[in-house]
Short mmCIF file of C-alpha atoms in Angstrom, two decimals:
data_model
loop_
_atom_site.label_atom_id
_atom_site.label_comp_id
_atom_site.label_asym_id
_atom_site.label_seq_id
_atom_site.Cartn_x
_atom_site.Cartn_y
_atom_site.Cartn_z
CA MET A 1 81.99 53.38 65.75
CA THR A 2 84.43 55.41 63.65
CA ASN A 3 82.13 58.47 63.82
CA LEU A 4 81.95 58.10 67.62
CA ARG A 5 85.71 58.04 67.90
CA SER A 6 86.04 61.07 65.64
CA GLN A 7 83.52 63.01 67.72
CA LEU A 8 85.28 62.04 70.96
CA PHE A 9 88.64 63.15 69.49
CA PHE A 10 87.14 66.48 68.51
CA VAL A 11 85.70 67.04 72.01
CA ILE A 12 89.10 66.27 73.63
CA LEU A 13 90.89 68.55 71.18
CA SER A 14 88.41 71.33 71.91
CA VAL A 15 88.85 71.04 75.68
CA ILE A 16 92.63 71.13 75.29
CA SER A 17 92.31 74.24 73.12
CA ILE A 18 90.10 76.02 75.56
CA PHE A 19 92.41 75.15 78.42
CA HIS A 20 95.35 76.48 76.52
CA LEU A 21 93.58 79.78 75.72
CA CYS A 22 92.49 80.25 79.35
CA GLY A 23 96.08 79.86 80.45
CA ALA A 24 97.41 82.16 77.77
CA ILE A 25 99.23 85.31 78.84
CA SER A 26 98.37 88.48 76.93
CA SER A 27 100.87 90.94 75.59
CA CYS A 28 100.29 94.71 74.96
CA ASN A 29 96.70 95.66 74.37
CA GLY A 30 95.62 92.02 74.81
CA PRO A 31 92.51 91.07 76.79
CA CYS A 32 92.82 90.36 80.55
CA HIS A 33 90.82 89.88 83.66
CA THR A 34 93.49 89.74 86.37
CA LEU A 35 97.09 90.95 86.80
CA ASN A 36 98.31 87.36 86.07
CA ASP A 37 96.84 87.56 82.58
CA CYS A 38 99.50 90.01 81.40
CA GLN A 39 103.09 89.41 80.37
CA GLY A 40 106.09 90.64 82.31
CA LYS A 41 105.55 94.05 83.96
CA LEU A 42 102.29 94.83 82.15
CA ILE A 43 99.17 95.20 84.27
CA CYS A 44 95.50 94.81 83.51
CA ILE A 45 93.72 98.17 83.16
CA ASN A 46 90.08 98.29 82.08
CA GLY A 47 90.28 94.81 80.66
CA ILE A 48 93.44 95.49 78.52
CA CYS A 49 97.10 94.68 79.24
CA GLN A 50 98.99 97.99 79.43
CA ASP A 51 102.13 99.61 80.84
CA ASP A 52 102.15 99.95 84.59
CA PRO A 53 101.95 103.74 85.33
CA ASN A 54 103.47 103.14 88.80
CA LEU A 55 106.52 101.42 87.39
CA GLY A 56 107.04 103.81 84.46
CA THR A 57 107.36 101.09 81.87
CA HIS A 58 106.97 101.94 78.19
CA ILE A 59 106.81 98.46 76.69
CA CYS A 60 103.55 99.10 74.87
CA SER A 61 104.41 102.62 73.75
CA GLY A 62 107.55 101.45 71.99
CA GLY A 63 110.12 102.20 74.71
CA GLY A 64 110.79 98.53 75.15
CA GLY A 65 111.76 98.91 78.76
CA GLY A 66 115.27 99.88 77.86
CA SER A 67 118.11 100.71 80.18
CA GLY A 68 117.63 104.46 80.08
CA PRO A 69 115.60 106.38 82.61
CA PRO A 70 111.79 106.05 82.27
CA SER A 71 110.23 108.83 80.30
CA SER A 72 106.64 110.05 79.82
CA GLY A 73 107.31 110.36 76.09
CA ASN A 74 107.39 114.15 76.38
CA GLY A 75 110.94 114.69 77.49
CA CYS A 76 110.01 114.13 81.14
CA HIS A 77 112.63 111.75 82.55
CA SER A 78 112.92 110.09 85.90
CA ILE A 79 115.21 111.77 88.45
CA GLY A 80 115.92 108.49 90.20
CA ASN A 81 114.30 105.44 91.81
CA LEU A 82 112.86 104.76 95.24
CA ASN A 83 112.90 101.29 96.72
CA CYS A 84 109.60 100.40 98.31
CA LYS A 85 108.30 97.02 99.48
CA GLY A 86 110.98 95.19 97.58
CA LYS A 87 110.32 97.02 94.31
CA SER A 88 111.92 99.97 92.56
CA PHE A 89 109.74 102.88 91.56
CA PRO A 90 110.79 105.80 89.31
CA GLN A 91 110.67 109.30 90.76
CA PHE A 92 109.49 112.33 88.72
CA LYS A 93 109.46 116.07 89.31
CA CYS A 94 107.81 116.73 85.91
CA SER A 95 104.64 115.66 84.15
CA PRO A 96 103.45 115.66 80.50
CA PRO A 97 102.49 119.13 79.16
CA VAL A 98 98.96 120.27 79.99
CA THR A 99 96.72 120.67 76.98
CA SER A 100 93.02 120.99 76.32
CA SER A 101 92.86 117.17 76.57
CA THR A 102 95.73 115.99 78.73
CA ARG A 103 95.94 112.20 78.92
CA ALA A 104 96.13 110.78 82.41
CA VAL A 105 95.35 107.80 84.63
CA LEU A 106 92.53 108.22 87.11
CA THR A 107 93.13 106.57 90.46
CA ASN A 108 91.08 106.59 93.67
CA ASN A 109 92.05 108.33 96.89
CA ASP A 110 90.55 108.47 100.35
CA PHE A 111 90.91 112.11 101.47
CA THR A 112 89.51 111.52 104.96
CA LYS A 113 91.55 111.23 108.13
CA GLY A 114 93.10 107.76 108.34
CA GLY A 115 92.45 107.21 104.64
CA SER A 116 94.79 106.15 101.87
CA GLY A 117 95.86 109.75 101.34
CA GLY A 118 98.08 109.73 104.42
CA ASP A 119 98.70 113.21 105.78
CA PRO A 120 96.22 116.12 105.36
CA SER A 121 95.98 117.70 101.87
CA GLU A 122 98.92 119.82 100.83
CA CYS A 123 96.86 122.73 99.65
CA ASP A 124 95.09 123.59 102.98
CA GLY A 125 96.43 121.17 105.56
CA LYS A 126 92.98 119.63 106.01
CA PHE A 127 91.26 116.32 105.42
CA HIS A 128 88.33 116.31 103.04
CA ASP A 129 85.02 114.47 102.54
CA ASN A 130 85.09 111.89 99.74
CA SER A 131 81.59 112.97 98.72
CA ASP A 132 83.18 116.15 97.35
CA PRO A 133 84.55 116.06 93.76
CA ILE A 134 88.26 116.67 94.60
CA VAL A 135 91.59 115.48 93.28
CA ALA A 136 95.30 115.25 93.86
CA LEU A 137 97.62 115.77 90.94
CA SER A 138 101.03 114.31 90.14
CA THR A 139 103.89 116.54 91.32
CA GLY A 140 104.54 118.12 87.92
CA TRP A 141 100.85 119.04 87.37
CA TYR A 142 100.50 120.12 90.99
CA ASN A 143 103.29 122.57 90.14
CA GLY A 144 104.23 123.67 93.59
CA GLY A 145 100.58 124.27 94.53
CA SER A 146 99.79 126.66 91.67
CA ARG A 147 96.59 124.71 90.94
CA CYS A 148 95.48 124.56 94.58
CA GLY A 149 91.77 125.45 94.88
CA LYS A 150 91.32 125.59 91.13
CA MET A 151 88.92 123.43 89.11
CA ILE A 152 89.88 120.94 86.42
CA GLN A 153 87.60 119.08 84.08
CA ILE A 154 88.04 115.35 83.80
CA THR A 155 86.54 113.38 80.96
CA ALA A 156 86.21 109.56 80.81
CA GLN A 157 86.20 107.41 77.70
CA ASN A 158 82.46 106.89 78.16
CA GLY A 159 81.94 110.61 77.46
CA ARG A 160 81.06 111.59 80.99
CA SER A 161 82.80 114.72 82.46
CA VAL A 162 83.10 116.22 85.87
CA LEU A 163 84.58 119.38 87.42
CA ALA A 164 86.79 118.72 90.41
CA LYS A 165 88.82 120.85 92.78
CA VAL A 166 92.56 120.40 93.23
CA VAL A 167 93.27 119.98 96.93
CA ASP A 168 96.44 117.90 97.09
CA GLU A 169 99.60 116.64 95.47
CA CYS A 170 100.04 113.01 94.31
CA ASP A 171 103.74 112.99 95.22
CA SER A 172 105.78 111.62 92.36
CA VAL A 173 109.08 111.89 94.21
CA ASN A 174 108.51 110.68 97.77
CA GLY A 175 106.61 107.75 99.27
CA CYS A 176 106.75 104.56 101.33
CA ASP A 177 106.43 106.46 104.57
CA LYS A 178 103.71 107.41 107.04
CA ALA A 179 103.09 110.77 105.35
CA HIS A 180 102.19 108.96 102.15
CA ALA A 181 100.30 106.09 103.84
CA HIS A 182 103.32 103.85 103.01
CA LEU A 183 102.44 103.90 99.29
CA PRO A 184 105.07 104.22 96.57
CA PRO A 185 105.52 107.54 94.62
CA CYS A 186 102.73 108.32 92.18
CA HIS A 187 103.57 108.10 88.50
CA ASN A 188 103.79 111.48 86.78
CA ASN A 189 100.43 111.24 84.93
CA ILE A 190 98.03 110.66 87.83
CA VAL A 191 94.73 112.29 88.66
CA ASP A 192 93.89 110.86 92.04
CA GLY A 193 90.15 111.41 92.48
CA SER A 194 87.70 111.07 95.32
CA ASP A 195 84.79 108.65 95.30
CA ALA A 196 82.63 111.51 94.09
CA VAL A 197 84.73 111.93 90.97
CA TRP A 198 84.43 108.27 90.11
CA HIS A 199 80.67 108.20 90.72
CA ALA A 200 80.15 111.33 88.56
CA LEU A 201 82.06 109.65 85.74
CA GLU A 202 80.03 106.48 86.25
CA LEU A 203 83.20 104.44 86.64
CA ASP A 204 83.85 101.33 88.72
CA ILE A 205 86.11 102.21 91.60
CA ASP A 206 87.21 98.58 92.03
CA VAL A 207 88.93 98.73 88.56
CA GLY A 208 91.55 100.96 90.31
CA GLU A 209 93.13 102.72 87.32
CA ILE A 210 91.31 104.02 84.22
CA PRO A 211 92.60 106.21 81.38
CA VAL A 212 90.99 109.68 81.27
CA THR A 213 91.76 113.15 79.93
CA TRP A 214 91.72 116.41 81.80
CA SER A 215 92.18 120.13 81.36
CA ASP A 216 92.13 123.32 83.40
CA ALA A 217 88.59 124.54 83.74
#
């Protein structure tokens, strides 16, 4: 009888422990499955709790979310904030320096008419087919259109690479209006790729945001 009680106690304790772990909230670089799995303003990217690139937080990178303006860590500071859908989003005119392996966050954009891209592409005033490997770059990297029509190379953490043409700006200053499909400003480290880019990199579009590197081709 004593052994039975001991076994029953162990089972109950195990169930409580599992329940506690399932309800646990992860901190920086902790495992996650949904947005609710991460503490505070952290979001779940690729199964890991990380800073939200759209909010400009730097909790995981050591910034601690202080009272100063959000920064990319390369001297690129926010010029202000735009209120959108009840939240405040930092605005940037600059982006991190471009290197042979520039760190970025890959997002997905619909470049067709009526898609999530809003107005026609900045570079040519046209809509584009998502089956083409094309991208929009954050305002600093778009650099006033200097990269329009040029190719960049994007590399995923799985080792896959793809060449894509720059056709649009991922506006890091303006947003929340019809021209931007009522979306908030892009963060300053975004490569906004078409479906073709994601497919070429063999990435799951449903993940939404994935760390990549890129360079001018």
